[in-house]
């Protein structure tokens, strides 16, 4: 199920210190380490996009490449 997949991936993010649960407001938040990893991934993604000269359209459900 989608909920099961989401829970699995969320638990992996938490195990690796990228996301944490804040019980006082019942929210999951990205940690400073998570922000660093995300920034590095986005920089790599952008660098590869420029190298391949493709336009990527970001959507909430997927990424699509247009050449």
Short mmCIF file of N, CA, C and O in Angstrom, two decimals, residues 22-56:
data_model
loop_
_atom_site.label_atom_id
_atom_site.label_comp_id
_atom_site.label_asym_id
_atom_site.label_seq_id
_atom_site.Cartn_x
_atom_site.Cartn_y
_atom_site.Cartn_z
N UNK A 22 8.47 15.60 16.03
CA UNK A 22 8.30 16.56 17.13
C UNK A 22 6.95 16.27 17.79
O UNK A 22 5.90 16.69 17.29
N UNK A 23 6.95 15.51 18.89
CA UNK A 23 5.67 15.13 19.51
C UNK A 23 4.87 16.30 20.03
O UNK A 23 3.64 16.23 20.08
N UNK A 24 5.54 17.40 20.39
CA UNK A 24 4.81 18.54 20.95
C UNK A 24 3.84 19.16 19.94
O UNK A 24 2.81 19.72 20.33
N UNK A 25 4.17 19.07 18.66
CA UNK A 25 3.23 19.59 17.66
C UNK A 25 2.84 18.52 16.63
O UNK A 25 2.22 18.83 15.62
N UNK A 26 3.21 17.27 16.92
CA UNK A 26 2.85 16.12 16.09
C UNK A 26 3.23 16.32 14.63
O UNK A 26 2.46 16.09 13.71
N UNK A 27 4.49 16.76 14.43
CA UNK A 27 4.98 17.01 13.08
C UNK A 27 6.32 16.34 12.87
O UNK A 27 7.11 16.20 13.80
N UNK A 28 6.58 15.96 11.62
CA UNK A 28 7.88 15.49 11.21
C UNK A 28 8.61 16.67 10.58
O UNK A 28 8.02 17.40 9.79
N UNK A 29 9.87 16.86 10.94
CA UNK A 29 10.64 17.98 10.40
C UNK A 29 11.99 17.47 9.90
O UNK A 29 12.54 16.49 10.40
N UNK A 30 12.49 18.18 8.91
CA UNK A 30 13.81 17.85 8.39
C UNK A 30 14.86 18.38 9.37
O UNK A 30 14.72 19.47 9.92
N UNK A 31 15.88 17.59 9.60
CA UNK A 31 16.94 17.97 10.53
C UNK A 31 18.00 18.79 9.78
O UNK A 31 18.00 18.85 8.55
N UNK A 32 18.92 19.42 10.51
CA UNK A 32 20.02 20.13 9.83
C UNK A 32 20.80 19.19 8.89
O UNK A 32 21.14 19.59 7.78
N UNK A 33 21.04 17.96 9.32
CA UNK A 33 21.71 17.00 8.45
C UNK A 33 20.85 16.73 7.21
O UNK A 33 21.36 16.66 6.08
N UNK A 34 19.55 16.57 7.40
CA UNK A 34 18.65 16.36 6.28
C UNK A 34 18.69 17.52 5.29
O UNK A 34 18.67 17.31 4.07
N UNK A 35 18.77 18.74 5.80
CA UNK A 35 18.86 19.91 4.93
C UNK A 35 20.16 19.90 4.15
O UNK A 35 20.18 20.21 2.95
N UNK A 36 21.26 19.53 4.80
CA UNK A 36 22.56 19.45 4.12
C UNK A 36 22.52 18.41 3.00
O UNK A 36 22.97 18.66 1.88
N UNK A 37 21.98 17.24 3.30
CA UNK A 37 21.89 16.17 2.30
C UNK A 37 21.01 16.62 1.14
O UNK A 37 21.35 16.43 -0.04
N UNK A 38 19.88 17.24 1.45
CA UNK A 38 18.98 17.72 0.40
C UNK A 38 19.66 18.77 -0.47
O UNK A 38 19.57 18.73 -1.70
N UNK A 39 20.39 19.71 0.15
CA UNK A 39 21.08 20.75 -0.62
C UNK A 39 22.13 20.14 -1.53
O UNK A 39 22.26 20.53 -2.70
N UNK A 40 22.89 19.18 -1.03
CA UNK A 40 23.90 18.52 -1.86
C UNK A 40 23.25 17.76 -3.02
O UNK A 40 23.73 17.81 -4.15
N UNK A 41 22.16 17.07 -2.74
CA UNK A 41 21.46 16.33 -3.79
C UNK A 41 20.91 17.29 -4.85
O UNK A 41 21.00 17.01 -6.05
N UNK A 42 20.35 18.41 -4.42
CA UNK A 42 19.81 19.37 -5.37
C UNK A 42 20.91 20.00 -6.21
O UNK A 42 20.74 20.22 -7.41
N UNK A 43 22.07 20.28 -5.59
CA UNK A 43 23.20 20.83 -6.35
C UNK A 43 23.71 19.83 -7.38
O UNK A 43 24.02 20.19 -8.51
N UNK A 44 23.81 18.57 -6.99
CA UNK A 44 24.23 17.52 -7.93
C UNK A 44 23.22 17.39 -9.06
O UNK A 44 23.59 17.32 -10.24
N UNK A 45 21.96 17.37 -8.71
CA UNK A 45 20.88 17.26 -9.69
C UNK A 45 20.97 18.41 -10.70
O UNK A 45 20.90 18.20 -11.92
N UNK A 46 21.16 19.63 -10.20
CA UNK A 46 21.24 20.81 -11.07
C UNK A 46 22.48 20.74 -11.95
O UNK A 46 22.43 21.06 -13.15
N UNK A 47 23.59 20.31 -11.40
CA UNK A 47 24.82 20.18 -12.17
C UNK A 47 24.66 19.17 -13.30
O UNK A 47 25.07 19.41 -14.44
N UNK A 48 24.05 18.03 -13.01
CA UNK A 48 23.81 17.02 -14.03
C UNK A 48 22.82 17.52 -15.09
O UNK A 48 22.97 17.25 -16.28
N UNK A 49 21.83 18.25 -14.63
CA UNK A 49 20.85 18.81 -15.56
C UNK A 49 21.53 19.76 -16.55
O UNK A 49 21.30 19.70 -17.75
N UNK A 50 22.41 20.60 -16.05
CA UNK A 50 23.13 21.53 -16.93
C UNK A 50 24.04 20.78 -17.89
O UNK A 50 24.11 21.13 -19.06
N UNK A 51 24.71 19.77 -17.38
CA UNK A 51 25.63 18.98 -18.21
C UNK A 51 24.88 18.30 -19.35
O UNK A 51 25.35 18.25 -20.48
N UNK A 52 23.72 17.76 -19.07
CA UNK A 52 22.93 17.05 -20.08
C UNK A 52 22.06 18.00 -20.90
O UNK A 52 21.42 17.58 -21.85
N UNK A 53 22.03 19.28 -20.50
CA UNK A 53 21.25 20.29 -21.19
C UNK A 53 19.78 19.87 -21.35
O UNK A 53 19.21 19.89 -22.43
N UNK A 54 19.20 19.47 -20.25
CA UNK A 54 17.78 19.11 -20.27
C UNK A 54 17.02 20.01 -19.31
O UNK A 54 17.58 20.55 -18.37
N UNK A 55 15.76 20.15 -19.57
CA UNK A 55 14.88 20.91 -18.71
C UNK A 55 14.05 19.92 -17.92
O UNK A 55 13.40 19.05 -18.49
N UNK A 56 14.08 20.04 -16.61
CA UNK A 56 13.28 19.16 -15.77
C UNK A 56 12.14 19.97 -15.17
O UNK A 56 12.35 21.05 -14.62
#
